[in-house]
Amino acid sequence: MAKGFDIRRQTGFSTIAMACFVVLYLPIILLVVYSFNAGTSIAIWEGFSWRWYQTAWQNDQVQAATIRSLVIAAWAAGIATICAVLAALATTRQGSFRGYTFAFALINQPLMVPEIVTAVALLIFFAMIKVGTGYTGLFYLIIAHSAFCIPFAYMPIRARLQGMDLSLEQAAMDLYATPWQVFRRVTLPQLWPGILAGAMLAFVISLDDVVITEFVKSAGQDTLPTYMLGQLRRVVTPEVNAISTALLAISVILVIAFFFLSRTRK
Amino acid sequence: MIEIDTVSKVFTGRGAPFTALDEVSVTIRENEFFTLLGPSGCGKTTLLRVIAGFIAPTSGTLTLEGQNLVSLPPYRRPVNTVFQSYALFPHMTVAQNIAFGLEMLNKPRAEVKATVDEMLALVRMTEMAGRKTSEISGGQQQRVALARALAPRPKVLLLDEPLSALDFKLRKDMQLELKRLQSETGITFVFVTHDQEEALTMSDRIAVMNAGKIRQIGGPRDIYDHPAERFVADFIGDTNFLAVELLSVEGDQARVRLASGAEAQVRAPQDGMAPGSVTLAVRPEHASPGPVEGATLAGALENIVYFGTDTHFHVMLDDGTRFVLRQQNQPDQAQTHRTGDRVGVILSPGVGQVLRD
């Protein structure tokens, strides 16, 4: 091959590419478009209106579920990020230690175990605790979300730590900084973009979760996704589209912020 | 005074254990510009990092003014390092970088400020105090790294090939600068380099290292004129090696018989040596071309290479050994030798060093 292999010149390249884009984005575009539908159908266009956004905004259940989702996501992202920072420090700054591979696998376990298995396990485990303590609050959800958010927070933080110049920390130590001062004055200021990126990723992952939430939640603890799932079983109105579009907007904003944070100061 | 006594470091990883330092013993004096010189992988940086505290020795002891250093973490050792990559903190200004060590020592604010100003002046960076480290040139970063390491007034300053990233001209300037800083501050410098010229121009004493061992310690002249063994003679400068017969040793003088049959008076190795077959090292500039009659050695002139400051004569000796002579050029010098001529090699008495191996 004189010209080398150029995938863009292969037969059918543009067709397949277009097909992929259509399959990926057409449903989302339709979802967004129909969220502005004036009628009650999610398939028949009857004109533009903000009606379903207003309906969703004024719906007490949606409000409660939204607040619950945000509270859980904020807590989970916070806890997961702290754990992820500690885990990332241990796996990048300690050299290799006994059980390193095991620890690494343990941190990333939520990525590998089927979510439904974790969900069932948590359901049974938390049921036992609920019987024992009588506490049925939101913290079960927060703990569950924290657990599966850890690997998502861990990845960007670890990447940032691995990319950092080790000699900076050595230089600080050489200049009489104790390990804690090294972390406070040198490691942490450079780690911030990674920490923020990890926290945002964890936040979005938590906001989006259905399976584990569905199994772990007690009565009246619907988050936005589980509330929507419940709605779909009854009447489907463009209200669901409106809520989805709002969630999509939040995710897009966070992803863009994530992109810029991980790009700057490289 | 740093006393390093039979320090060894063996790295055990997945592969075979690697001995980076093999029972190294050396005493570094106060206010000394001491250089660790050797090829990459010889253990010089490992030794520096052992002194700094980043690497724990496998065995041996290390004391600074009688105080045992081995059990102290890096942040408790009165020793500062200038890193090869400078390792300036990118989120701090030049002044903040220099102040870092003083702040960690909990010095009063006024003293920190005064010392930072003094250091900035010392390395001529006063106007750059407020700049970010990414906004200054490589040579300036180098100065900041120096100032930062000197600011806490360490007893010893460790320098890990600090000039290797600079271009030729800047490197020459910084060599003089380092020498000036060392004499102005009176701090002991331990300098690591693989550049023999750098070592010769700056050091009070040099330790030549190879394969985890110190091969020779001495002043620049000592090391250059009287290398103890083949590795040192070969690593520093250019050397001709001649196979000779050692006839007798008297003090630091030795009599040898060369391959040509001529006898010569040369330097003996320090601890004396038994007569027999040995290697003689002769620096190219310590011999001169001349008439064949009465010359110590003779051969065919194979090549004449003009270098500007001097000319190199490549001679194929009668016994098949190649020998290079170096002669300093004078203006409008007449060409006395031609390629293909038979020439004599004249060794002045006392020139040449018998090697230990």
PDB file of C-alpha atoms in Angstrom, chain B residues 55-239:
ATOM      1  CA  ILE B  55      17.784   6.435  49.588  1.00  0.00           C
ATOM      2  CA  ALA B  56      18.574   4.394  52.688  1.00  0.00           C
ATOM      3  CA  PRO B  57      21.923   2.596  52.457  1.00  0.00           C
ATOM      4  CA  THR B  58      21.831  -1.188  52.692  1.00  0.00           C
ATOM      5  CA  SER B  59      24.802  -1.045  55.065  1.00  0.00           C
ATOM      6  CA  GLY B  60      27.456   1.372  56.283  1.00  0.00           C
ATOM      7  CA  THR B  61      27.383   4.603  58.248  1.00  0.00           C
ATOM      8  CA  LEU B  62      27.067   8.251  57.348  1.00  0.00           C
ATOM      9  CA  THR B  63      27.858  11.076  59.734  1.00  0.00           C
ATOM     10  CA  LEU B  64      27.873  14.853  59.418  1.00  0.00           C
ATOM     11  CA  GLU B  65      30.032  16.587  62.026  1.00  0.00           C
ATOM     12  CA  GLY B  66      29.789  13.478  64.139  1.00  0.00           C
ATOM     13  CA  GLN B  67      25.991  13.309  63.912  1.00  0.00           C
ATOM     14  CA  ASN B  68      24.596  10.072  62.491  1.00  0.00           C
ATOM     15  CA  LEU B  69      22.516  10.900  59.412  1.00  0.00           C
ATOM     16  CA  VAL B  70      21.238   7.467  58.417  1.00  0.00           C
ATOM     17  CA  SER B  71      18.385   7.429  60.937  1.00  0.00           C
ATOM     18  CA  LEU B  72      17.237  10.982  60.050  1.00  0.00           C
ATOM     19  CA  PRO B  73      14.521  11.605  57.434  1.00  0.00           C
ATOM     20  CA  PRO B  74      15.444  14.049  54.628  1.00  0.00           C
ATOM     21  CA  TYR B  75      13.564  16.916  56.328  1.00  0.00           C
ATOM     22  CA  ARG B  76      15.724  16.694  59.442  1.00  0.00           C
ATOM     23  CA  ARG B  77      19.084  16.694  57.653  1.00  0.00           C
ATOM     24  CA  PRO B  78      20.938  20.031  57.486  1.00  0.00           C
ATOM     25  CA  VAL B  79      21.595  19.304  53.829  1.00  0.00           C
ATOM     26  CA  ASN B  80      19.941  20.827  50.746  1.00  0.00           C
ATOM     27  CA  THR B  81      19.854  19.634  47.170  1.00  0.00           C
ATOM     28  CA  VAL B  82      19.897  21.326  43.775  1.00  0.00           C
ATOM     29  CA  PHE B  83      18.035  18.890  41.570  1.00  0.00           C
ATOM     30  CA  GLN B  84      18.971  18.061  38.016  1.00  0.00           C
ATOM     31  CA  SER B  85      15.479  19.096  36.878  1.00  0.00           C
ATOM     32  CA  TYR B  86      15.609  22.094  39.315  1.00  0.00           C
ATOM     33  CA  ALA B  87      12.242  20.921  40.760  1.00  0.00           C
ATOM     34  CA  LEU B  88      11.005  24.471  41.318  1.00  0.00           C
ATOM     35  CA  PHE B  89       7.464  24.659  42.681  1.00  0.00           C
ATOM     36  CA  PRO B  90       5.359  25.735  39.685  1.00  0.00           C
ATOM     37  CA  HIS B  91       2.553  27.204  41.801  1.00  0.00           C
ATOM     38  CA  MET B  92       4.855  29.627  43.601  1.00  0.00           C
ATOM     39  CA  THR B  93       6.775  32.726  42.585  1.00  0.00           C
ATOM     40  CA  VAL B  94      10.556  32.942  42.539  1.00  0.00           C
ATOM     41  CA  ALA B  95      10.583  34.598  45.972  1.00  0.00           C
ATOM     42  CA  GLN B  96       8.129  32.067  47.424  1.00  0.00           C
ATOM     43  CA  ASN B  97      10.303  29.243  46.159  1.00  0.00           C
ATOM     44  CA  ILE B  98      13.348  30.683  47.886  1.00  0.00           C
ATOM     45  CA  ALA B  99      11.398  31.305  51.085  1.00  0.00           C
ATOM     46  CA  PHE B 100      10.037  27.754  51.266  1.00  0.00           C
ATOM     47  CA  GLY B 101      12.835  26.149  53.252  1.00  0.00           C
ATOM     48  CA  LEU B 102      13.017  29.048  55.702  1.00  0.00           C
ATOM     49  CA  GLU B 103       9.270  28.908  56.291  1.00  0.00           C
ATOM     50  CA  MET B 104       9.443  25.189  56.955  1.00  0.00           C
ATOM     51  CA  LEU B 105      12.103  25.928  59.579  1.00  0.00           C
ATOM     52  CA  ASN B 106       9.643  28.382  61.205  1.00  0.00           C
ATOM     53  CA  LYS B 107      11.991  31.340  60.843  1.00  0.00           C
ATOM     54  CA  PRO B 108      10.458  34.701  61.800  1.00  0.00           C
ATOM     55  CA  ARG B 109       8.840  36.558  58.926  1.00  0.00           C
ATOM     56  CA  ALA B 110      11.348  39.405  58.921  1.00  0.00           C
ATOM     57  CA  GLU B 111      14.275  37.032  58.789  1.00  0.00           C
ATOM     58  CA  VAL B 112      12.696  35.092  55.921  1.00  0.00           C
ATOM     59  CA  LYS B 113      12.249  38.289  53.953  1.00  0.00           C
ATOM     60  CA  ALA B 114      15.784  39.483  54.626  1.00  0.00           C
ATOM     61  CA  THR B 115      17.326  36.150  53.665  1.00  0.00           C
ATOM     62  CA  VAL B 116      15.225  35.898  50.491  1.00  0.00           C
ATOM     63  CA  ASP B 117      16.364  39.377  49.449  1.00  0.00           C
ATOM     64  CA  GLU B 118      19.944  38.477  50.199  1.00  0.00           C
ATOM     65  CA  MET B 119      19.683  35.253  48.168  1.00  0.00           C
ATOM     66  CA  LEU B 120      18.025  37.037  45.260  1.00  0.00           C
ATOM     67  CA  ALA B 121      20.921  39.477  45.208  1.00  0.00           C
ATOM     68  CA  LEU B 122      23.466  36.673  45.526  1.00  0.00           C
ATOM     69  CA  VAL B 123      22.193  34.956  42.374  1.00  0.00           C
ATOM     70  CA  ARG B 124      21.367  38.290  40.671  1.00  0.00           C
ATOM     71  CA  MET B 125      17.657  37.649  40.384  1.00  0.00           C
ATOM     72  CA  THR B 126      16.248  40.547  42.410  1.00  0.00           C
ATOM     73  CA  GLU B 127      14.113  41.899  39.556  1.00  0.00           C
ATOM     74  CA  MET B 128      12.568  38.479  38.981  1.00  0.00           C
ATOM     75  CA  ALA B 129      11.303  37.981  42.567  1.00  0.00           C
ATOM     76  CA  GLY B 130       7.608  38.184  41.659  1.00  0.00           C
ATOM     77  CA  ARG B 131       7.741  36.054  38.524  1.00  0.00           C
ATOM     78  CA  LYS B 132       6.290  32.580  38.208  1.00  0.00           C
ATOM     79  CA  THR B 133       8.925  29.926  37.684  1.00  0.00           C
ATOM     80  CA  SER B 134       7.463  29.109  34.268  1.00  0.00           C
ATOM     81  CA  GLU B 135       8.090  32.663  33.131  1.00  0.00           C
ATOM     82  CA  ILE B 136      11.884  32.613  33.493  1.00  0.00           C
ATOM     83  CA  SER B 137      14.599  31.033  31.362  1.00  0.00           C
ATOM     84  CA  GLY B 138      16.466  27.798  32.077  1.00  0.00           C
ATOM     85  CA  GLY B 139      19.542  29.605  33.350  1.00  0.00           C
ATOM     86  CA  GLN B 140      17.413  31.744  35.646  1.00  0.00           C
ATOM     87  CA  GLN B 141      15.572  28.679  36.947  1.00  0.00           C
ATOM     88  CA  GLN B 142      18.964  27.231  37.722  1.00  0.00           C
ATOM     89  CA  ARG B 143      19.844  30.306  39.796  1.00  0.00           C
ATOM     90  CA  VAL B 144      16.545  30.149  41.660  1.00  0.00           C
ATOM     91  CA  ALA B 145      17.121  26.469  42.431  1.00  0.00           C
ATOM     92  CA  LEU B 146      20.534  27.401  43.814  1.00  0.00           C
ATOM     93  CA  ALA B 147      19.177  30.278  45.866  1.00  0.00           C
ATOM     94  CA  ARG B 148      16.377  28.115  47.234  1.00  0.00           C
ATOM     95  CA  ALA B 149      18.827  25.443  48.355  1.00  0.00           C
ATOM     96  CA  LEU B 150      21.295  27.969  49.823  1.00  0.00           C
ATOM     97  CA  ALA B 151      18.705  30.081  51.673  1.00  0.00           C
ATOM     98  CA  PRO B 152      18.385  27.845  54.769  1.00  0.00           C
ATOM     99  CA  ARG B 153      22.210  27.913  55.081  1.00  0.00           C
ATOM    100  CA  PRO B 154      22.711  24.160  54.903  1.00  0.00           C
ATOM    101  CA  LYS B 155      25.942  22.648  56.171  1.00  0.00           C
ATOM    102  CA  VAL B 156      26.249  20.828  52.871  1.00  0.00           C
ATOM    103  CA  LEU B 157      24.857  21.645  49.443  1.00  0.00           C
ATOM    104  CA  LEU B 158      24.307  18.690  47.136  1.00  0.00           C
ATOM    105  CA  LEU B 159      24.252  19.388  43.412  1.00  0.00           C
ATOM    106  CA  ASP B 160      22.953  16.702  41.065  1.00  0.00           C
ATOM    107  CA  GLU B 161      24.306  17.486  37.577  1.00  0.00           C
ATOM    108  CA  PRO B 162      22.809  20.966  37.830  1.00  0.00           C
ATOM    109  CA  LEU B 163      24.441  22.287  34.666  1.00  0.00           C
ATOM    110  CA  SER B 164      23.615  19.467  32.285  1.00  0.00           C
ATOM    111  CA  ALA B 165      20.448  21.108  30.949  1.00  0.00           C
ATOM    112  CA  LEU B 166      22.168  24.392  30.067  1.00  0.00           C
ATOM    113  CA  ASP B 167      23.740  25.277  26.744  1.00  0.00           C
ATOM    114  CA  PHE B 168      27.510  25.531  26.403  1.00  0.00           C
ATOM    115  CA  LYS B 169      27.980  29.265  26.984  1.00  0.00           C
ATOM    116  CA  LEU B 170      25.629  29.400  29.945  1.00  0.00           C
ATOM    117  CA  ARG B 171      27.258  26.331  31.421  1.00  0.00           C
ATOM    118  CA  LYS B 172      30.659  28.046  31.365  1.00  0.00           C
ATOM    119  CA  ASP B 173      29.211  31.107  33.122  1.00  0.00           C
ATOM    120  CA  MET B 174      27.459  28.984  35.740  1.00  0.00           C
ATOM    121  CA  GLN B 175      30.647  27.045  36.473  1.00  0.00           C
ATOM    122  CA  LEU B 176      32.326  30.269  37.535  1.00  0.00           C
ATOM    123  CA  GLU B 177      29.159  31.380  39.310  1.00  0.00           C
ATOM    124  CA  LEU B 178      29.016  28.167  41.342  1.00  0.00           C
ATOM    125  CA  LYS B 179      32.647  28.504  42.309  1.00  0.00           C
ATOM    126  CA  ARG B 180      31.994  32.119  43.405  1.00  0.00           C
ATOM    127  CA  LEU B 181      28.926  31.103  45.442  1.00  0.00           C
ATOM    128  CA  GLN B 182      30.871  28.352  47.116  1.00  0.00           C
ATOM    129  CA  SER B 183      33.678  30.636  48.229  1.00  0.00           C
ATOM    130  CA  GLU B 184      31.273  33.433  49.246  1.00  0.00           C
ATOM    131  CA  THR B 185      29.012  31.218  51.348  1.00  0.00           C
ATOM    132  CA  GLY B 186      31.684  28.890  52.698  1.00  0.00           C
ATOM    133  CA  ILE B 187      29.288  25.956  52.396  1.00  0.00           C
ATOM    134  CA  THR B 188      30.564  22.491  51.534  1.00  0.00           C
ATOM    135  CA  PHE B 189      29.507  21.594  47.976  1.00  0.00           C
ATOM    136  CA  VAL B 190      29.102  18.012  46.858  1.00  0.00           C
ATOM    137  CA  PHE B 191      28.781  18.110  43.109  1.00  0.00           C
ATOM    138  CA  VAL B 192      27.790  15.222  40.858  1.00  0.00           C
ATOM    139  CA  THR B 193      28.747  15.250  37.194  1.00  0.00           C
ATOM    140  CA  HIS B 194      29.720  13.013  34.311  1.00  0.00           C
ATOM    141  CA  ASP B 195      31.536  15.910  32.633  1.00  0.00           C
ATOM    142  CA  GLN B 196      35.275  15.584  33.344  1.00  0.00           C
ATOM    143  CA  GLU B 197      36.045  19.123  32.252  1.00  0.00           C
ATOM    144  CA  GLU B 198      33.444  20.508  34.660  1.00  0.00           C
ATOM    145  CA  ALA B 199      34.988  18.414  37.427  1.00  0.00           C
ATOM    146  CA  LEU B 200      38.535  19.549  36.668  1.00  0.00           C
ATOM    147  CA  THR B 201      37.727  23.257  36.470  1.00  0.00           C
ATOM    148  CA  MET B 202      35.563  23.544  39.585  1.00  0.00           C
ATOM    149  CA  SER B 203      36.622  21.011  42.185  1.00  0.00           C
ATOM    150  CA  ASP B 204      38.958  21.111  45.135  1.00  0.00           C
ATOM    151  CA  ARG B 205      38.921  17.330  45.101  1.00  0.00           C
ATOM    152  CA  ILE B 206      37.420  14.756  42.800  1.00  0.00           C
ATOM    153  CA  ALA B 207      36.278  11.207  43.489  1.00  0.00           C
ATOM    154  CA  VAL B 208      36.210   9.193  40.285  1.00  0.00           C
ATOM    155  CA  MET B 209      33.588   6.473  40.482  1.00  0.00           C
ATOM    156  CA  ASN B 210      32.860   3.401  38.418  1.00  0.00           C
ATOM    157  CA  ALA B 211      30.558   0.412  38.979  1.00  0.00           C
ATOM    158  CA  GLY B 212      29.598   1.478  42.492  1.00  0.00           C
ATOM    159  CA  LYS B 213      33.149   1.985  43.727  1.00  0.00           C
ATOM    160  CA  ILE B 214      35.363   5.028  44.186  1.00  0.00           C
ATOM    161  CA  ARG B 215      38.393   4.379  41.982  1.00  0.00           C
ATOM    162  CA  GLN B 216      40.511   7.382  42.944  1.00  0.00           C
ATOM    163  CA  ILE B 217      40.260  10.499  45.097  1.00  0.00           C
ATOM    164  CA  GLY B 218      42.469  13.507  44.595  1.00  0.00           C
ATOM    165  CA  GLY B 219      42.863  17.076  43.415  1.00  0.00           C
ATOM    166  CA  PRO B 220      42.184  17.819  39.737  1.00  0.00           C
ATOM    167  CA  ARG B 221      45.939  17.899  38.921  1.00  0.00           C
ATOM    168  CA  ASP B 222      46.554  14.728  40.821  1.00  0.00           C
ATOM    169  CA  ILE B 223      43.773  12.879  39.033  1.00  0.00           C
ATOM    170  CA  TYR B 224      44.789  14.173  35.623  1.00  0.00           C
ATOM    171  CA  ASP B 225      48.558  13.843  35.866  1.00  0.00           C
ATOM    172  CA  HIS B 226      48.696  10.727  37.995  1.00  0.00           C
ATOM    173  CA  PRO B 227      45.718   8.488  37.311  1.00  0.00           C
ATOM    174  CA  ALA B 228      45.903   5.409  39.484  1.00  0.00           C
ATOM    175  CA  GLU B 229      44.404   2.973  37.052  1.00  0.00           C
ATOM    176  CA  ARG B 230      43.337   2.473  33.470  1.00  0.00           C
ATOM    177  CA  PHE B 231      39.699   3.423  34.042  1.00  0.00           C
ATOM    178  CA  VAL B 232      40.592   6.799  35.547  1.00  0.00           C
ATOM    179  CA  ALA B 233      43.239   7.530  32.895  1.00  0.00           C
ATOM    180  CA  ASP B 234      40.785   6.624  30.163  1.00  0.00           C
ATOM    181  CA  PHE B 235      37.768   8.452  31.585  1.00  0.00           C
ATOM    182  CA  ILE B 236      39.562  11.739  32.226  1.00  0.00           C
ATOM    183  CA  GLY B 237      41.210  13.338  29.225  1.00  0.00           C
ATOM    184  CA  ASP B 238      42.935  11.457  26.402  1.00  0.00           C
ATOM    185  CA  THR B 239      45.618   8.946  27.204  1.00  0.00           C
TER     186      THR B 239
END
